[in-house]
PDB file of C-alpha atoms in Angstrom:
ATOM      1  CA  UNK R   1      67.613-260.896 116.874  1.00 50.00           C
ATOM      2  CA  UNK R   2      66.199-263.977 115.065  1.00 56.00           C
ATOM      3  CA  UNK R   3      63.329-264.179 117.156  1.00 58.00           C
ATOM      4  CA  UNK R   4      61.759-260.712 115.825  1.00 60.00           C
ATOM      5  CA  UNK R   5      60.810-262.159 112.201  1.00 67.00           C
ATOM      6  CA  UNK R   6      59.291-264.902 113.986  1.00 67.00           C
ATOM      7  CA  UNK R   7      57.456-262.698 116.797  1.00 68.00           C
ATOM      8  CA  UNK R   8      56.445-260.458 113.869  1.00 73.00           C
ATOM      9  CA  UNK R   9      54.437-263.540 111.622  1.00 72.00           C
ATOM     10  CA  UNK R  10      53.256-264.478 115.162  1.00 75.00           C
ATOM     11  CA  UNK R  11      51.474-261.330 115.089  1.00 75.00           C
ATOM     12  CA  UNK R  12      50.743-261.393 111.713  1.00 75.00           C
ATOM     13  CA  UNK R  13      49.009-264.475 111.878  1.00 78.00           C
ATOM     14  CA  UNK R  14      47.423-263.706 115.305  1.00 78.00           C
ATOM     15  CA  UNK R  15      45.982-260.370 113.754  1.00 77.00           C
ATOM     16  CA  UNK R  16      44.934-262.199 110.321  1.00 79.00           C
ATOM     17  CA  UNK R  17      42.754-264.341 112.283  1.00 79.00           C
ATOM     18  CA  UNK R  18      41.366-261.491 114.665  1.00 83.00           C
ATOM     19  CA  UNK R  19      40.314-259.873 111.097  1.00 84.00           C
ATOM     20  CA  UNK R  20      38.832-263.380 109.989  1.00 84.00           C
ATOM     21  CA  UNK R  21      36.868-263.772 113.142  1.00 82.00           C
ATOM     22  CA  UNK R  22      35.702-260.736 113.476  1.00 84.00           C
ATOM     23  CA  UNK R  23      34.513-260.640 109.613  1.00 82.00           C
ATOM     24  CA  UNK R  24      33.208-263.777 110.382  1.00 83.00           C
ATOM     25  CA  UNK R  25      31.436-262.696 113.302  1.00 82.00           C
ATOM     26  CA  UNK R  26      30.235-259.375 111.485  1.00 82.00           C
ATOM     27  CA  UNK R  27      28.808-261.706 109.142  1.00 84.00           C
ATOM     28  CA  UNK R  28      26.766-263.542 111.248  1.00 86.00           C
ATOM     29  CA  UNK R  29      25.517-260.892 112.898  1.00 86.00           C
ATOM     30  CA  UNK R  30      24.583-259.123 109.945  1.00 83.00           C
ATOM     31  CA  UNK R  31      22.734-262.396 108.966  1.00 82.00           C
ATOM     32  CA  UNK R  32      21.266-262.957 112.100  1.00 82.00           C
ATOM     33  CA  UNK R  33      19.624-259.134 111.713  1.00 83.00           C
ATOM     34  CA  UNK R  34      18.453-259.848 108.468  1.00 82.00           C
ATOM     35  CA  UNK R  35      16.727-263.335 108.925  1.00 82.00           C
ATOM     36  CA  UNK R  36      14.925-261.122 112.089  1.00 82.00           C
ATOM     37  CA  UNK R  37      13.879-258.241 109.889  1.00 80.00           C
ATOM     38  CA  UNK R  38      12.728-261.377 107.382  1.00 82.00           C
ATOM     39  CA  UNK R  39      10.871-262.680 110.635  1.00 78.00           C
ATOM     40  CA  UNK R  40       9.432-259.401 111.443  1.00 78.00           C
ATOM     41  CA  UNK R  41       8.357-258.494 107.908  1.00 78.00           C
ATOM     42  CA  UNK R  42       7.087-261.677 107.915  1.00 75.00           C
ATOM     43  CA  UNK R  43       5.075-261.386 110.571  1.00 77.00           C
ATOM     44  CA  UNK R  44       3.869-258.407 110.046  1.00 76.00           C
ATOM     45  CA  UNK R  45       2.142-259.456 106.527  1.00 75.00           C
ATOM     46  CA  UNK R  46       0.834-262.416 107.877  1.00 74.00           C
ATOM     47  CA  UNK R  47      -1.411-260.202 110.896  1.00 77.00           C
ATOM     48  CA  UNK R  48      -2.234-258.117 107.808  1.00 75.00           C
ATOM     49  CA  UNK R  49      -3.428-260.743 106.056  1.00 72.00           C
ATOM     50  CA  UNK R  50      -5.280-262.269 109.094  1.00 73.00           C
ATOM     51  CA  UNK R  51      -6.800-258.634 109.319  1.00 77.00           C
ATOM     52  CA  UNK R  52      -7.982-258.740 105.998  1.00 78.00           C
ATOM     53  CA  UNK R  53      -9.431-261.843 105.862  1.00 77.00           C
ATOM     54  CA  UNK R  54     -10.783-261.095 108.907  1.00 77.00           C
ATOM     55  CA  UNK R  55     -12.557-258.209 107.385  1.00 78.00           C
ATOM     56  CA  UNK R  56     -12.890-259.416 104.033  1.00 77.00           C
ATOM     57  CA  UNK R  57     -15.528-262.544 106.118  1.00 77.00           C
ATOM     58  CA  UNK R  58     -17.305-259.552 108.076  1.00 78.00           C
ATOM     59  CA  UNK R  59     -18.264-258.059 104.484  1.00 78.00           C
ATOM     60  CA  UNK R  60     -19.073-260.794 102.781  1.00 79.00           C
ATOM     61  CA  UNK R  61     -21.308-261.791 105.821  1.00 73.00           C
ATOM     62  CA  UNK R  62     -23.176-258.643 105.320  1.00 77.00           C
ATOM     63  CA  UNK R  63     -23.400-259.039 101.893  1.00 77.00           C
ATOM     64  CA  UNK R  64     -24.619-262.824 102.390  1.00 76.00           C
ATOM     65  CA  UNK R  65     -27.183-261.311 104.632  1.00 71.00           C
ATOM     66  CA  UNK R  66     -27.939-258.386 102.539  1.00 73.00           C
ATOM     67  CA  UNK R  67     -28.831-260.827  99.554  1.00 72.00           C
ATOM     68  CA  UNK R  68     -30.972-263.124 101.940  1.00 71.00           C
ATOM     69  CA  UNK R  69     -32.912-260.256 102.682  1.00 72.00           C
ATOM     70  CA  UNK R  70     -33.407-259.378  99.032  1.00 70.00           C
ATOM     71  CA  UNK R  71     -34.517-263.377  98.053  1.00 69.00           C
ATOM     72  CA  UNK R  72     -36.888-263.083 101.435  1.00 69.00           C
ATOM     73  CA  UNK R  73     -38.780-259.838 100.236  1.00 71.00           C
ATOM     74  CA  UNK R  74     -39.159-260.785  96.836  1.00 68.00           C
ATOM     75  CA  UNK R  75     -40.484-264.157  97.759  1.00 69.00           C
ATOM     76  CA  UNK R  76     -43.173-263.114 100.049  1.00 72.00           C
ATOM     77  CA  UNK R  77     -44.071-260.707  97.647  1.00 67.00           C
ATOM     78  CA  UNK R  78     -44.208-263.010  94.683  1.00 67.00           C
ATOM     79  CA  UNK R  79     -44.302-266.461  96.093  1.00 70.00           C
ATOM     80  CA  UNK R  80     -46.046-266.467  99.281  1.00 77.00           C
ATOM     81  CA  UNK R  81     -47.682-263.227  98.985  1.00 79.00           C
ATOM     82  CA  UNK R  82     -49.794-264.668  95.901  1.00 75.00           C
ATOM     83  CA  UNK R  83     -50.645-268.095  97.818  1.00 77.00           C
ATOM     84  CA  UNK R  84     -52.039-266.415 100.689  1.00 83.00           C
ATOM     85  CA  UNK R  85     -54.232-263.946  98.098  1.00 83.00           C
ATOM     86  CA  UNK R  86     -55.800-267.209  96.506  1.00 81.00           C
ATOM     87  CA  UNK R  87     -56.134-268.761  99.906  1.00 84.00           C
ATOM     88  CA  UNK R  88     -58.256-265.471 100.920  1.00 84.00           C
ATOM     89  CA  UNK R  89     -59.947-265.247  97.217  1.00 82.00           C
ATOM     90  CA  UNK R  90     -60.657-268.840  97.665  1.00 83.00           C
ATOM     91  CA  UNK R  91     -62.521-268.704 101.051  1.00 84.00           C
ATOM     92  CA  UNK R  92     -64.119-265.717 100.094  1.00 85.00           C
ATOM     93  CA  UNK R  93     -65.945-267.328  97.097  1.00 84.00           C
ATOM     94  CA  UNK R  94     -67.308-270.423  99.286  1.00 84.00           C
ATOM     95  CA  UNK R  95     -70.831-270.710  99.455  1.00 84.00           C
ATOM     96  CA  UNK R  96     -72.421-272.344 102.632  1.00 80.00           C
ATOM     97  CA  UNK R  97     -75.556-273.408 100.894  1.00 83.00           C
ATOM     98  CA  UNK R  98     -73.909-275.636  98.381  1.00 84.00           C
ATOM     99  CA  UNK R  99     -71.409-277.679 100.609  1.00 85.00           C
ATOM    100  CA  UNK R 100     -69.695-279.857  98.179  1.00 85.00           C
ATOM    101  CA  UNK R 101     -68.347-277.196  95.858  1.00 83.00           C
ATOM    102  CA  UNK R 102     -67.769-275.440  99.356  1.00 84.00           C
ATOM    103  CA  UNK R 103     -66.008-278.438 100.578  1.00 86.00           C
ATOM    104  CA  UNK R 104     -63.735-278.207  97.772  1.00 86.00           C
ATOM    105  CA  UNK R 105     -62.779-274.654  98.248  1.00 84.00           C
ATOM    106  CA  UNK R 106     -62.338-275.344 102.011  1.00 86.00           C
ATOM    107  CA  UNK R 107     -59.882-278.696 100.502  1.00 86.00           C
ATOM    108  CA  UNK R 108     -57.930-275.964  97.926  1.00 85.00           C
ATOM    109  CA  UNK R 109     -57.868-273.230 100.642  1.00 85.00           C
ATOM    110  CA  UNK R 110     -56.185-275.922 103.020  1.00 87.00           C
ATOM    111  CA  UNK R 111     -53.779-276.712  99.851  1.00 86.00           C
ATOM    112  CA  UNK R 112     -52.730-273.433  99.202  1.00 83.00           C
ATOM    113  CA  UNK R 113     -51.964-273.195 103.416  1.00 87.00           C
ATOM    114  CA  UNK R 114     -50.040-275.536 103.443  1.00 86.00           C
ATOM    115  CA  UNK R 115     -47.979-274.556 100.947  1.00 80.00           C
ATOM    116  CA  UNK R 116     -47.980-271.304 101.960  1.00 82.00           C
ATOM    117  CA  UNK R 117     -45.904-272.573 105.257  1.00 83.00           C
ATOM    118  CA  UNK R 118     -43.859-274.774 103.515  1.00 78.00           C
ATOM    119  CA  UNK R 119     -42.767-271.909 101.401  1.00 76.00           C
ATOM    120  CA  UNK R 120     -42.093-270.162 105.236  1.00 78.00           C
ATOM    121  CA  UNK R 121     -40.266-272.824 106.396  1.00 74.00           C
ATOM    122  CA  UNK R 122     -37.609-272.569 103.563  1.00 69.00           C
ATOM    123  CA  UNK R 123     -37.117-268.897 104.089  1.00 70.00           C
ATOM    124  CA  UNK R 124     -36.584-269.637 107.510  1.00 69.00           C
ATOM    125  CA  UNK R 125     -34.073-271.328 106.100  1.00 65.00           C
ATOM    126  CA  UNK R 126     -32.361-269.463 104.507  1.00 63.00           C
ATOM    127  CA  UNK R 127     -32.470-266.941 107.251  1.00 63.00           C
ATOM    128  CA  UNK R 128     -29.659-268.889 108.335  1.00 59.00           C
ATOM    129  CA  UNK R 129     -27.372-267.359 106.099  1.00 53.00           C
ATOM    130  CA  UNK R 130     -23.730-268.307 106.674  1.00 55.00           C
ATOM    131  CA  UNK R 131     -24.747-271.036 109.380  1.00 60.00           C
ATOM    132  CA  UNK R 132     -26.507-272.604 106.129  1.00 62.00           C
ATOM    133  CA  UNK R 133     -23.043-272.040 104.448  1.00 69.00           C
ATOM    134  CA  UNK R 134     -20.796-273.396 107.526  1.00 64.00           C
ATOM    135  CA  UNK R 135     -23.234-276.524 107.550  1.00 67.00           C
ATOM    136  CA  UNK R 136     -21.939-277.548 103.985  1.00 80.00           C
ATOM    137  CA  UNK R 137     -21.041-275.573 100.711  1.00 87.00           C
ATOM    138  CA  UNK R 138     -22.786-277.857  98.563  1.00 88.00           C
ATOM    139  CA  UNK R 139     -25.989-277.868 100.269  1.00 84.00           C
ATOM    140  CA  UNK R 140     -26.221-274.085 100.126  1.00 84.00           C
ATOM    141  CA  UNK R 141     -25.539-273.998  97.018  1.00 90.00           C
ATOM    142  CA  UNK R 142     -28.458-276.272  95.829  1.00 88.00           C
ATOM    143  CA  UNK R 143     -30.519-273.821  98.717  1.00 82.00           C
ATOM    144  CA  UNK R 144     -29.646-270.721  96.130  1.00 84.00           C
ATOM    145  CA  UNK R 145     -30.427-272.869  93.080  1.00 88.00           C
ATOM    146  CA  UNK R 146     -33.943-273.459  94.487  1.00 83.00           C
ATOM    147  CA  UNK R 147     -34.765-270.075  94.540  1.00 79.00           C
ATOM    148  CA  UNK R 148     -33.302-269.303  91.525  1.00 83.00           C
ATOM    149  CA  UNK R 149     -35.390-271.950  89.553  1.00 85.00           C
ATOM    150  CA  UNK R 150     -38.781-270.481  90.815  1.00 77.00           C
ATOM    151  CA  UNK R 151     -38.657-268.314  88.334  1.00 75.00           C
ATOM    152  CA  UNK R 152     -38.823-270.981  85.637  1.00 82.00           C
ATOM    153  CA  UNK R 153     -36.378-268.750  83.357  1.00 87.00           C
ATOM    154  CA  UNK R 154     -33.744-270.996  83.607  1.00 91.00           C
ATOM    155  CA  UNK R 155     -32.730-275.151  83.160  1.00 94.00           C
ATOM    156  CA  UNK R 156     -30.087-275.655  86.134  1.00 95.00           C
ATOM    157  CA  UNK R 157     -27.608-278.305  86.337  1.00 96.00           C
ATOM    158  CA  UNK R 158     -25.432-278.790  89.364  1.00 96.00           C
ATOM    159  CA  UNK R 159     -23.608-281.417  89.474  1.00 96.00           C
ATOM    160  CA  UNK R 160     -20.975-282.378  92.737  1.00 95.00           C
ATOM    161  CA  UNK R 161     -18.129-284.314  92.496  1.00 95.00           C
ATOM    162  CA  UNK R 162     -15.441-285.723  94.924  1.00 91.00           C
ATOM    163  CA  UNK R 163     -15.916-285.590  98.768  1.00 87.00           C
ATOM    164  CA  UNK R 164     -16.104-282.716 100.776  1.00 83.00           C
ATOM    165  CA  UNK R 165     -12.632-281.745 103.228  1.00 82.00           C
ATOM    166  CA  UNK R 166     -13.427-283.504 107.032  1.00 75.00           C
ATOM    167  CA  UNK R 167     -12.245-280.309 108.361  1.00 74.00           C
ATOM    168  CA  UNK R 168     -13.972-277.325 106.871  1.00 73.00           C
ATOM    169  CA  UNK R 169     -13.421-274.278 106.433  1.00 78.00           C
ATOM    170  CA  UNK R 170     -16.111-271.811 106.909  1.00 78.00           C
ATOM    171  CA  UNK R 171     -14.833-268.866 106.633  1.00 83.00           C
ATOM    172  CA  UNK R 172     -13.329-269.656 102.694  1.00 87.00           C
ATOM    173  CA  UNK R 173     -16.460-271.314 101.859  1.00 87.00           C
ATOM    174  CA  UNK R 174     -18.600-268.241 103.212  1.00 87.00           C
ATOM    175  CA  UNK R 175     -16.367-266.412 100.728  1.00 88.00           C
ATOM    176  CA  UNK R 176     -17.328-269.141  98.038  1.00 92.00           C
ATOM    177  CA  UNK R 177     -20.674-269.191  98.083  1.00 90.00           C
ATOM    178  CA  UNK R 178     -20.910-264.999  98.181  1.00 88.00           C
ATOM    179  CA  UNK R 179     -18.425-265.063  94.665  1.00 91.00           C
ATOM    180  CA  UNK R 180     -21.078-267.613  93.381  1.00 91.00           C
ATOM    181  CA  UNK R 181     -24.293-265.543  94.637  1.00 88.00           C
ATOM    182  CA  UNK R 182     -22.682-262.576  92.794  1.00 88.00           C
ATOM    183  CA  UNK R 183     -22.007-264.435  89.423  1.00 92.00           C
ATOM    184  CA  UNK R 184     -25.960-265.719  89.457  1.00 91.00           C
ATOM    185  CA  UNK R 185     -27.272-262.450  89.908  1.00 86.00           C
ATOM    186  CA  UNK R 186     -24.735-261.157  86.812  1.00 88.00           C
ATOM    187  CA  UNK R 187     -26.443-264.178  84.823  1.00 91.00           C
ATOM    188  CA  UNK R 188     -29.642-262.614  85.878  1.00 88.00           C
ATOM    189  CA  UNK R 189     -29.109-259.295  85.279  1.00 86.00           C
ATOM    190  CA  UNK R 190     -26.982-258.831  82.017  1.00 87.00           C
ATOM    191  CA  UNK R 191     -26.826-262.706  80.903  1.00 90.00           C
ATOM    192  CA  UNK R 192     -30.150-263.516  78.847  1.00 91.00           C
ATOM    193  CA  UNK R 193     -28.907-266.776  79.475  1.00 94.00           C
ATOM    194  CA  UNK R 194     -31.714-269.558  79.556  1.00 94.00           C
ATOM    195  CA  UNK R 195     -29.198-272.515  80.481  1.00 95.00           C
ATOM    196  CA  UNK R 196     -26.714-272.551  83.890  1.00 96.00           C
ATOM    197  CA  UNK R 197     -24.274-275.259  84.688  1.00 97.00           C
ATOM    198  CA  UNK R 198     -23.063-275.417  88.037  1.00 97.00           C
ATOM    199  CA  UNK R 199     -20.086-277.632  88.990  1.00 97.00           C
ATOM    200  CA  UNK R 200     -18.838-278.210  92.156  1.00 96.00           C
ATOM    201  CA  UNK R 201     -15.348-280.208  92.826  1.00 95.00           C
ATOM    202  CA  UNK R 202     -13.601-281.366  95.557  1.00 94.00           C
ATOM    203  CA  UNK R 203     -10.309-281.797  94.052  1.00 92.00           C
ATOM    204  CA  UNK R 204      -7.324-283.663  96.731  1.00 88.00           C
ATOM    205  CA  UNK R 205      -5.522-280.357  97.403  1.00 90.00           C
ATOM    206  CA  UNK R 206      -8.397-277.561  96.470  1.00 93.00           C
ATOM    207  CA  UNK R 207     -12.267-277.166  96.113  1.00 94.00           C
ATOM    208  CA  UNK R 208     -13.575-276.157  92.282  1.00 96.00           C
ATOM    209  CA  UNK R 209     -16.069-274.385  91.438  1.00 97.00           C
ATOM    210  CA  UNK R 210     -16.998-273.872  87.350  1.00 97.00           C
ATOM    211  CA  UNK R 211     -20.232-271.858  86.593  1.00 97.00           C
ATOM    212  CA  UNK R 212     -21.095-271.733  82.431  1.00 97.00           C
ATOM    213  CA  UNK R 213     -24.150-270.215  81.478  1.00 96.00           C
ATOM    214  CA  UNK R 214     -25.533-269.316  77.697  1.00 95.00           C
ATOM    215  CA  UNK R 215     -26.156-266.294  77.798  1.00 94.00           C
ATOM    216  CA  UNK R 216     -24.809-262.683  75.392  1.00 93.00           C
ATOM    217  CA  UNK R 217     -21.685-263.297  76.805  1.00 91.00           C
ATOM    218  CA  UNK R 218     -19.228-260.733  77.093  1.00 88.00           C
ATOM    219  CA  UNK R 219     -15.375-259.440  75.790  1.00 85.00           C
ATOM    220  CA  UNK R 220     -13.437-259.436  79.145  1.00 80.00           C
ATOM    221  CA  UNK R 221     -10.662-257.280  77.920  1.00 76.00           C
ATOM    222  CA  UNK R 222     -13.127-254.925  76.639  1.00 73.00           C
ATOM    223  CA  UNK R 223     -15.068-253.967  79.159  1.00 68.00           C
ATOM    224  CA  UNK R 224     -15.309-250.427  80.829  1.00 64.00           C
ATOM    225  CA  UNK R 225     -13.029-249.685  83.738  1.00 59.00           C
ATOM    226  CA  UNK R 226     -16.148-248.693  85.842  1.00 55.00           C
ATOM    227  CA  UNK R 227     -17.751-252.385  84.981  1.00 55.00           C
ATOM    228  CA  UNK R 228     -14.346-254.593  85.390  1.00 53.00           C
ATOM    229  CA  UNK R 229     -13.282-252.462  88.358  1.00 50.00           C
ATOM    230  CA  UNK R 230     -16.710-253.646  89.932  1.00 56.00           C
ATOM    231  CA  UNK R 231     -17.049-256.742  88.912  1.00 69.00           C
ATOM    232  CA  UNK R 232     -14.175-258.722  88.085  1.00 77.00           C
ATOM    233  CA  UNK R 233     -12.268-256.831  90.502  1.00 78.00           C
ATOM    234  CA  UNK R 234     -13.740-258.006  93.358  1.00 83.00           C
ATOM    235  CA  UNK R 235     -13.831-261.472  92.251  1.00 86.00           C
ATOM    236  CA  UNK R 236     -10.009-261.650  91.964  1.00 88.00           C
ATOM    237  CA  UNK R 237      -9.652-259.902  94.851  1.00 87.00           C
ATOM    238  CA  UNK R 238     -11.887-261.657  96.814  1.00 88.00           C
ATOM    239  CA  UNK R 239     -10.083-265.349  95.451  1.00 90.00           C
ATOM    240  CA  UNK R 240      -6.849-263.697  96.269  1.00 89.00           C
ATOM    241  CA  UNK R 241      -7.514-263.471  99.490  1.00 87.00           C
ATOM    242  CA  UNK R 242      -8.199-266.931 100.186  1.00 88.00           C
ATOM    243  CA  UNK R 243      -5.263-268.155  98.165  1.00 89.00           C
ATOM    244  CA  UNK R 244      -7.163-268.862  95.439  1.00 92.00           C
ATOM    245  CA  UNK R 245      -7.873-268.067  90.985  1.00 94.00           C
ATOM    246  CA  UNK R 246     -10.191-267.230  88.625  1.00 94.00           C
ATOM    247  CA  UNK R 247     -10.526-267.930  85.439  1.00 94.00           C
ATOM    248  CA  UNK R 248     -13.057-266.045  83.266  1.00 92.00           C
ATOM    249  CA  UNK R 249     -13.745-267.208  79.325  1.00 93.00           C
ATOM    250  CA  UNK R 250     -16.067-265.146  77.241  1.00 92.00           C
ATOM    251  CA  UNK R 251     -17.176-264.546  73.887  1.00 90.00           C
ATOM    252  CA  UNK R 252     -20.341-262.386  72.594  1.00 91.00           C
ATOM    253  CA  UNK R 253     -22.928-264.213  71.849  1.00 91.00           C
ATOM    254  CA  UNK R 254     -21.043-267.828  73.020  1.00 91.00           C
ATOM    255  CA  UNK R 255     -21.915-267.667  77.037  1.00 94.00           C
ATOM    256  CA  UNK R 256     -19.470-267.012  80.237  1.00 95.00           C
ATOM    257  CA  UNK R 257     -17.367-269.809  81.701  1.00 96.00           C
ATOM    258  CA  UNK R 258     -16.372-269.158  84.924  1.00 96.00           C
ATOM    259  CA  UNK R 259     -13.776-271.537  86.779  1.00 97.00           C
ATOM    260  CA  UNK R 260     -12.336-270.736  90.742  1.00 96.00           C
ATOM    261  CA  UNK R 261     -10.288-272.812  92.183  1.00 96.00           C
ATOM    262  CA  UNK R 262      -9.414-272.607  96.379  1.00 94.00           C
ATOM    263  CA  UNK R 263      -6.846-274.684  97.715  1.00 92.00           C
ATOM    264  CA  UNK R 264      -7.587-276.551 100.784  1.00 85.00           C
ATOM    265  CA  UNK R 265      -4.732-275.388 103.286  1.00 72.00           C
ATOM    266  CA  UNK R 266      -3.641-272.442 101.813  1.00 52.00           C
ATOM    267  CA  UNK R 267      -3.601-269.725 104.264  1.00 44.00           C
ATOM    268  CA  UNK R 268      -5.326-272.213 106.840  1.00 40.00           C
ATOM    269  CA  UNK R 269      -3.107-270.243 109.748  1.00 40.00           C
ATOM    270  CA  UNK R 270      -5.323-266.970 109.188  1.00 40.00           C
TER     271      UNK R 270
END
């Protein structure tokens, strides 16, 4: 009779632990699920970001291209266009029977050749489009300023500080450079600015870029949803995408500053 008290806490005990273990093993399991669903979801966002970035380069490279084929027609229409018209008005105008004002002609027609193919040999160039880019941000970047200062409208500073990543990334700097292209052609169309300063930093974890200009400026806050969605939109967007910000300062009638800042590893797996 004693021994049924003592069978009964057996049993007790036995089915307190049962309980335990199989909360505890409940518990793990429901843990286990959880840190998979974390893995999955996880997953899952990173292809989507891979696919995004994926299709964010294939855009941009269009755009890179589309812009290159812009700066080409206008050049041969404006640049080279008017070289090879002086060239022709220049030979037409020589005169065989006096040969050393003709000899001088021939000299400035030769001139005006050779600049003419010099002027060929950059848009050839720049033909290159993101190749130009994947070659090294900072040298495409002076490529766009040089085509930009033709124009003589504007006093360009770029300045480049730090050393560039050994392993680059082409893909973010594509990106980059197209965020910079569109903030030039902003300057040129809405600015009025005279002066642009261009700064371009390789910091130890991220790459800087800071463009200021002169110009009307602009209240950020203010503008209409049709010209922020466009605009500044896309520029966060496009930053976002490779992990990095943007910071935008502007005043009317005190100039744009425009900072972005990418890190360097950030999203490297994509």
């Amino acid at each position: 009779m004693n021994s049924l008290p003592q069978d009964i806490d057996i049993y007790l005990i036995l089915l307190a632990v049962t309980i335990l273990l199989t909360g505890l093993a409940g518990f793990i399991i429901y843990f286990l699920v959880l840190y998979r669903k974390k893995q999955l979801l996880n997953s899952i966002e990173r292809e989507k970001l891979a696919i995004e970035f994926d299709q964010e380069i294939i855009k941009t490279q269009v755009e890179v291209q589309e812009q290159t084929m812009q700066t080409i027609g206008t050049d041969l229409h404006d640049n080279i266009g008017q070289l090879l018209s002086l060239t022709s008005l220049t030979l037409n105008s020589i005169e065989l029977d006096e040969p050393a004002k003709a000899r001088q002609k021939i000299d400035a027609s030769i001139e005006l050749t050779i600049r003419s193919i010099k002027e060929l040999r950059l848009l050839g160039k720049l033909l290159e489009g993101d190749q130009l880019v994947a070659l090294g941000l900072q040298e495409a970047i002076r490529h766009e300023i040089t085509w930009m200062e033709k124009s003589g409208k504007y006093k360009i500073t770029y300045n480049v500080n730090g050393k560039e990543p050994a392993q680059k990334n082409a893909g973010k700097n594509l990106i980059l450079f197209r965020m910079m292209q569109e903030i030039l052609n902003n300057i040129i169309k809405h600015a009025a600015a005279t002066q642009i300063i261009i700064e371009l930093q390789y910091l130890e974890e991220a790459t800087q870029l800071q463009i200021v200009d002169n110009g009307r400026g602009f209240d950020p806050d203010g503008l209409p949803a049709a010209k922020k969605g466009m605009g500044l939109y896309n520029m966060h967007k496009r930053a976002g995408i490779i992990g990095g910000e943007v910071s935008i300062k502007s005043h009317p009638g005190k100039g744009t500053w425009i900072d972005i800042i990418i890190p360097h590893t950030q999203n490297e797996e994509e």
